[in-house]
Structure formats: structure tokens, C-alpha cells
mmCIF file of N, CA and C in Angstrom:
data_model
loop_
_atom_site.group_PDB
_atom_site.id
_atom_site.type_symbol
_atom_site.label_atom_id
_atom_site.label_comp_id
_atom_site.label_asym_id
_atom_site.label_seq_id
_atom_site.Cartn_x
_atom_site.Cartn_y
_atom_site.Cartn_z
ATOM 1 N N UNK A 1 -21.761 -72.910 64.359
ATOM 2 C CA UNK A 1 -20.817 -71.833 64.096
ATOM 3 C C UNK A 1 -20.271 -71.383 65.447
ATOM 4 N N UNK A 2 -18.981 -71.550 65.654
ATOM 5 C CA UNK A 2 -18.415 -71.321 66.967
ATOM 6 C C UNK A 2 -17.792 -69.940 67.142
ATOM 7 N N UNK A 3 -17.284 -69.347 66.092
ATOM 8 C CA UNK A 3 -16.612 -68.062 66.219
ATOM 9 C C UNK A 3 -17.617 -66.925 66.295
ATOM 10 N N UNK A 4 -17.331 -65.970 67.176
ATOM 11 C CA UNK A 4 -18.211 -64.812 67.279
ATOM 12 C C UNK A 4 -18.147 -64.008 65.995
ATOM 13 N N UNK A 5 -19.298 -63.701 65.429
ATOM 14 C CA UNK A 5 -19.287 -62.888 64.220
ATOM 15 C C UNK A 5 -18.954 -61.437 64.530
ATOM 16 N N UNK A 6 -18.081 -60.856 63.741
ATOM 17 C CA UNK A 6 -17.727 -59.452 63.904
ATOM 18 C C UNK A 6 -18.565 -58.631 62.929
ATOM 19 N N UNK A 7 -19.877 -58.794 63.072
ATOM 20 C CA UNK A 7 -20.845 -58.145 62.190
ATOM 21 C C UNK A 7 -22.054 -57.741 63.015
ATOM 22 N N UNK A 8 -22.875 -56.903 62.454
ATOM 23 C CA UNK A 8 -24.182 -56.639 63.061
ATOM 24 C C UNK A 8 -25.078 -57.813 62.690
ATOM 25 N N UNK A 9 -25.595 -58.489 63.679
ATOM 26 C CA UNK A 9 -26.476 -59.616 63.422
ATOM 27 C C UNK A 9 -27.907 -59.128 63.235
ATOM 28 N N UNK A 10 -28.715 -59.978 62.627
ATOM 29 C CA UNK A 10 -30.101 -59.614 62.333
ATOM 30 C C UNK A 10 -31.050 -60.289 63.319
ATOM 31 N N UNK A 11 -32.080 -59.567 63.719
ATOM 32 C CA UNK A 11 -33.101 -60.108 64.612
ATOM 33 C C UNK A 11 -34.458 -60.242 63.926
ATOM 34 N N UNK A 12 -34.506 -60.071 62.618
ATOM 35 C CA UNK A 12 -35.777 -60.062 61.896
ATOM 36 C C UNK A 12 -36.298 -61.477 61.647
ATOM 37 N N UNK A 13 -37.074 -62.001 62.587
ATOM 38 C CA UNK A 13 -37.638 -63.344 62.486
ATOM 39 C C UNK A 13 -38.665 -63.444 61.359
ATOM 40 N N UNK A 14 -39.193 -62.321 60.922
ATOM 41 C CA UNK A 14 -40.201 -62.313 59.862
ATOM 42 C C UNK A 14 -39.607 -62.329 58.454
ATOM 43 N N UNK A 15 -38.305 -62.211 58.335
ATOM 44 C CA UNK A 15 -37.666 -62.248 57.029
ATOM 45 C C UNK A 15 -37.874 -63.634 56.425
ATOM 46 N N UNK A 16 -38.264 -63.710 55.159
ATOM 47 C CA UNK A 16 -38.508 -65.020 54.552
ATOM 48 C C UNK A 16 -37.249 -65.880 54.405
ATOM 49 N N UNK A 17 -36.064 -65.285 54.495
ATOM 50 C CA UNK A 17 -34.822 -66.035 54.341
ATOM 51 C C UNK A 17 -33.953 -66.047 55.590
ATOM 52 N N UNK A 18 -34.528 -65.781 56.751
ATOM 53 C CA UNK A 18 -33.706 -65.688 57.957
ATOM 54 C C UNK A 18 -32.958 -66.995 58.256
ATOM 55 N N UNK A 19 -33.488 -68.140 57.926
ATOM 56 C CA UNK A 19 -32.810 -69.422 58.199
ATOM 57 C C UNK A 19 -31.667 -69.692 57.224
ATOM 58 N N UNK A 20 -31.561 -68.905 56.163
ATOM 59 C CA UNK A 20 -30.500 -69.066 55.168
ATOM 60 C C UNK A 20 -29.432 -67.985 55.279
ATOM 61 N N UNK A 21 -29.587 -67.090 56.254
ATOM 62 C CA UNK A 21 -28.728 -65.917 56.376
ATOM 63 C C UNK A 21 -27.787 -66.017 57.576
ATOM 64 N N UNK A 22 -26.504 -65.802 57.307
ATOM 65 C CA UNK A 22 -25.495 -65.838 58.376
ATOM 66 C C UNK A 22 -25.763 -64.779 59.431
ATOM 67 N N UNK A 23 -26.220 -63.608 59.027
ATOM 68 C CA UNK A 23 -26.473 -62.543 60.003
ATOM 69 C C UNK A 23 -27.520 -62.947 61.040
ATOM 70 N N UNK A 24 -28.411 -63.832 60.662
ATOM 71 C CA UNK A 24 -29.435 -64.299 61.591
ATOM 72 C C UNK A 24 -28.993 -65.564 62.331
ATOM 73 N N UNK A 25 -28.348 -66.481 61.630
ATOM 74 C CA UNK A 25 -28.069 -67.804 62.176
ATOM 75 C C UNK A 25 -26.759 -67.936 62.954
ATOM 76 N N UNK A 26 -25.841 -67.002 62.810
ATOM 77 C CA UNK A 26 -24.555 -67.102 63.506
ATOM 78 C C UNK A 26 -24.761 -67.108 65.022
ATOM 79 N N UNK A 27 -23.805 -67.695 65.714
ATOM 80 C CA UNK A 27 -23.861 -67.714 67.173
ATOM 81 C C UNK A 27 -23.312 -66.389 67.706
ATOM 82 N N UNK A 28 -24.131 -65.608 68.400
ATOM 83 C CA UNK A 28 -23.666 -64.302 68.870
ATOM 84 C C UNK A 28 -22.733 -64.416 70.070
ATOM 85 N N UNK A 29 -21.924 -63.383 70.247
ATOM 86 C CA UNK A 29 -21.100 -63.293 71.442
ATOM 87 C C UNK A 29 -22.018 -62.953 72.616
ATOM 88 N N UNK A 30 -21.770 -63.562 73.751
ATOM 89 C CA UNK A 30 -22.627 -63.374 74.921
ATOM 90 C C UNK A 30 -22.590 -61.934 75.452
ATOM 91 N N UNK A 31 -21.462 -61.254 75.293
ATOM 92 C CA UNK A 31 -21.305 -59.945 75.910
ATOM 93 C C UNK A 31 -21.197 -58.794 74.922
ATOM 94 N N UNK A 32 -20.631 -59.032 73.745
ATOM 95 C CA UNK A 32 -20.366 -57.936 72.804
ATOM 96 C C UNK A 32 -20.900 -58.274 71.429
ATOM 97 N N UNK A 33 -22.166 -58.056 71.214
ATOM 98 C CA UNK A 33 -22.741 -58.333 69.911
ATOM 99 C C UNK A 33 -23.688 -57.210 69.531
ATOM 100 N N UNK A 34 -23.531 -56.710 68.322
ATOM 101 C CA UNK A 34 -24.458 -55.689 67.839
ATOM 102 C C UNK A 34 -25.539 -56.357 66.997
ATOM 103 N N UNK A 35 -26.715 -55.761 67.013
ATOM 104 C CA UNK A 35 -27.867 -56.284 66.297
ATOM 105 C C UNK A 35 -28.537 -55.183 65.501
ATOM 106 N N UNK A 36 -29.227 -55.601 64.459
ATOM 107 C CA UNK A 36 -30.055 -54.693 63.678
ATOM 108 C C UNK A 36 -31.283 -55.474 63.235
ATOM 109 N N UNK A 37 -32.284 -54.758 62.830
ATOM 110 C CA UNK A 37 -33.503 -55.385 62.343
ATOM 111 C C UNK A 37 -33.572 -55.179 60.836
ATOM 112 N N UNK A 38 -32.651 -55.820 60.107
ATOM 113 C CA UNK A 38 -32.612 -55.697 58.660
ATOM 114 C C UNK A 38 -33.922 -56.211 58.070
ATOM 115 N N UNK A 39 -34.354 -55.608 56.980
ATOM 116 C CA UNK A 39 -35.602 -56.052 56.353
ATOM 117 C C UNK A 39 -35.515 -55.896 54.839
ATOM 118 N N UNK A 40 -36.058 -56.872 54.114
ATOM 119 C CA UNK A 40 -36.083 -56.740 52.668
ATOM 120 C C UNK A 40 -37.081 -55.660 52.234
ATOM 121 N N UNK A 41 -36.798 -55.053 51.103
ATOM 122 C CA UNK A 41 -37.752 -54.088 50.542
ATOM 123 C C UNK A 41 -39.003 -54.844 50.108
ATOM 124 N N UNK A 42 -40.132 -54.184 50.089
ATOM 125 C CA UNK A 42 -41.366 -54.860 49.652
ATOM 126 C C UNK A 42 -41.175 -55.529 48.287
ATOM 127 N N UNK A 43 -41.523 -56.802 48.222
ATOM 128 C CA UNK A 43 -41.398 -57.561 46.980
ATOM 129 C C UNK A 43 -40.066 -58.252 46.791
ATOM 130 N N UNK A 44 -39.058 -57.930 47.617
ATOM 131 C CA UNK A 44 -37.742 -58.567 47.510
ATOM 132 C C UNK A 44 -37.686 -59.828 48.371
ATOM 133 N N UNK A 45 -36.913 -60.800 47.935
ATOM 134 C CA UNK A 45 -36.771 -62.059 48.677
ATOM 135 C C UNK A 45 -35.874 -61.894 49.910
ATOM 136 N N UNK A 46 -34.887 -60.998 49.803
ATOM 137 C CA UNK A 46 -33.991 -60.759 50.937
ATOM 138 C C UNK A 46 -33.480 -59.327 50.882
ATOM 139 N N UNK A 47 -32.918 -58.867 51.985
ATOM 140 C CA UNK A 47 -32.449 -57.481 52.065
ATOM 141 C C UNK A 47 -31.049 -57.338 51.474
ATOM 142 N N UNK A 48 -30.589 -56.116 51.358
ATOM 143 C CA UNK A 48 -29.257 -55.869 50.787
ATOM 144 C C UNK A 48 -28.145 -56.322 51.723
ATOM 145 N N UNK A 49 -28.466 -56.630 52.971
ATOM 146 C CA UNK A 49 -27.481 -57.110 53.940
ATOM 147 C C UNK A 49 -27.493 -58.633 54.076
ATOM 148 N N UNK A 50 -28.257 -59.308 53.257
ATOM 149 C CA UNK A 50 -28.333 -60.769 53.271
ATOM 150 C C UNK A 50 -26.954 -61.363 53.014
ATOM 151 N N UNK A 51 -26.556 -62.319 53.863
ATOM 152 C CA UNK A 51 -25.268 -62.976 53.740
ATOM 153 C C UNK A 51 -25.524 -64.482 53.722
ATOM 154 N N UNK A 52 -25.485 -65.100 52.542
ATOM 155 C CA UNK A 52 -25.799 -66.527 52.452
ATOM 156 C C UNK A 52 -24.928 -67.367 53.375
ATOM 157 N N UNK A 53 -25.545 -68.291 54.061
ATOM 158 C CA UNK A 53 -24.819 -69.144 54.999
ATOM 159 C C UNK A 53 -23.680 -69.894 54.340
ATOM 160 N N UNK A 54 -23.862 -70.411 53.158
ATOM 161 C CA UNK A 54 -22.807 -71.192 52.519
ATOM 162 C C UNK A 54 -21.556 -70.357 52.280
ATOM 163 N N UNK A 55 -21.713 -69.115 51.861
ATOM 164 C CA UNK A 55 -20.560 -68.240 51.638
ATOM 165 C C UNK A 55 -19.868 -67.919 52.964
ATOM 166 N N UNK A 56 -20.651 -67.679 53.990
ATOM 167 C CA UNK A 56 -20.090 -67.364 55.301
ATOM 168 C C UNK A 56 -19.329 -68.563 55.869
ATOM 169 N N UNK A 57 -19.883 -69.759 55.710
ATOM 170 C CA UNK A 57 -19.221 -70.951 56.225
ATOM 171 C C UNK A 57 -17.904 -71.202 55.489
ATOM 172 N N UNK A 58 -17.891 -70.957 54.192
ATOM 173 C CA UNK A 58 -16.653 -71.130 53.420
ATOM 174 C C UNK A 58 -15.597 -70.143 53.904
ATOM 175 N N UNK A 59 -15.987 -68.912 54.162
ATOM 176 C CA UNK A 59 -15.048 -67.898 54.654
ATOM 177 C C UNK A 59 -14.492 -68.291 56.019
ATOM 178 N N UNK A 60 -15.348 -68.773 56.920
ATOM 179 C CA UNK A 60 -14.884 -69.201 58.244
ATOM 180 C C UNK A 60 -13.902 -70.359 58.137
ATOM 181 N N UNK A 61 -14.179 -71.307 57.262
ATOM 182 C CA UNK A 61 -13.275 -72.438 57.079
ATOM 183 C C UNK A 61 -11.913 -71.968 56.576
ATOM 184 N N UNK A 62 -11.909 -71.024 55.646
ATOM 185 C CA UNK A 62 -10.659 -70.477 55.121
ATOM 186 C C UNK A 62 -9.867 -69.771 56.221
ATOM 187 N N UNK A 63 -10.542 -68.986 57.043
ATOM 188 C CA UNK A 63 -9.871 -68.289 58.141
ATOM 189 C C UNK A 63 -9.297 -69.271 59.158
ATOM 190 N N UNK A 64 -10.032 -70.336 59.453
ATOM 191 C CA UNK A 64 -9.534 -71.345 60.398
ATOM 192 C C UNK A 64 -8.287 -72.034 59.863
ATOM 193 N N UNK A 65 -8.305 -72.402 58.566
ATOM 194 C CA UNK A 65 -7.128 -73.036 57.970
ATOM 195 C C UNK A 65 -5.931 -72.098 58.008
ATOM 196 N N UNK A 66 -6.154 -70.821 57.747
ATOM 197 C CA UNK A 66 -5.073 -69.837 57.761
ATOM 198 C C UNK A 66 -4.484 -69.721 59.169
ATOM 199 N N UNK A 67 -5.342 -69.693 60.188
ATOM 200 C CA UNK A 67 -4.862 -69.609 61.579
ATOM 201 C C UNK A 67 -4.067 -70.839 61.957
ATOM 202 N N UNK A 68 -4.529 -72.017 61.514
ATOM 203 C CA UNK A 68 -3.811 -73.249 61.838
ATOM 204 C C UNK A 68 -2.413 -73.251 61.226
ATOM 205 N N UNK A 69 -2.262 -72.724 60.028
ATOM 206 C CA UNK A 69 -0.959 -72.665 59.381
ATOM 207 C C UNK A 69 -0.016 -71.693 60.075
ATOM 208 N N UNK A 70 -0.574 -70.661 60.708
ATOM 209 C CA UNK A 70 0.236 -69.655 61.376
ATOM 210 C C UNK A 70 0.698 -70.082 62.759
ATOM 211 N N UNK A 71 0.088 -71.112 63.304
ATOM 212 C CA UNK A 71 0.478 -71.583 64.642
ATOM 213 C C UNK A 71 1.849 -72.241 64.581
ATOM 214 N N UNK A 72 2.659 -72.032 65.638
ATOM 215 C CA UNK A 72 3.992 -72.657 65.674
ATOM 216 C C UNK A 72 3.935 -74.150 65.824
#
């Protein structure tokens, strides 16, 4: 993932779904990135801020195609 996410990223390595979540797996900006320690409620598989990687990747692809069409 090459584009800097304009989101608060997650640092919760103990989350059972951190490898499936865009907030955890996205490539952060080196200088301007916000972080949070999102956590699922007890008994939940993921937190309310969980962002499935597949949905995030589809959104990024759509944005890239839109930018390419706008270029002269």
C-alpha cells in the first residue's frame, strides 16, 4: 500500500485481526501520521474501527483510477 492513509492508524498488535485490518497494515506517512490503540470489546472479534483490508484496497484502486482519468 503506497498511499499515506488519511486515518488514525492502529498500533494494537494484540488485536486478533490486526493482520486483516487496514488501520494496522497500511503504510504510515513518515512525518504526519496519527495513531490510536483501538481495541475490540471483550468477546468481540474486532473493534468498531476495524477496516477490512479488502474494502480498503478496493477504495484505493477506485481513487487511483479516478486520478488517472483526471490527468491531462
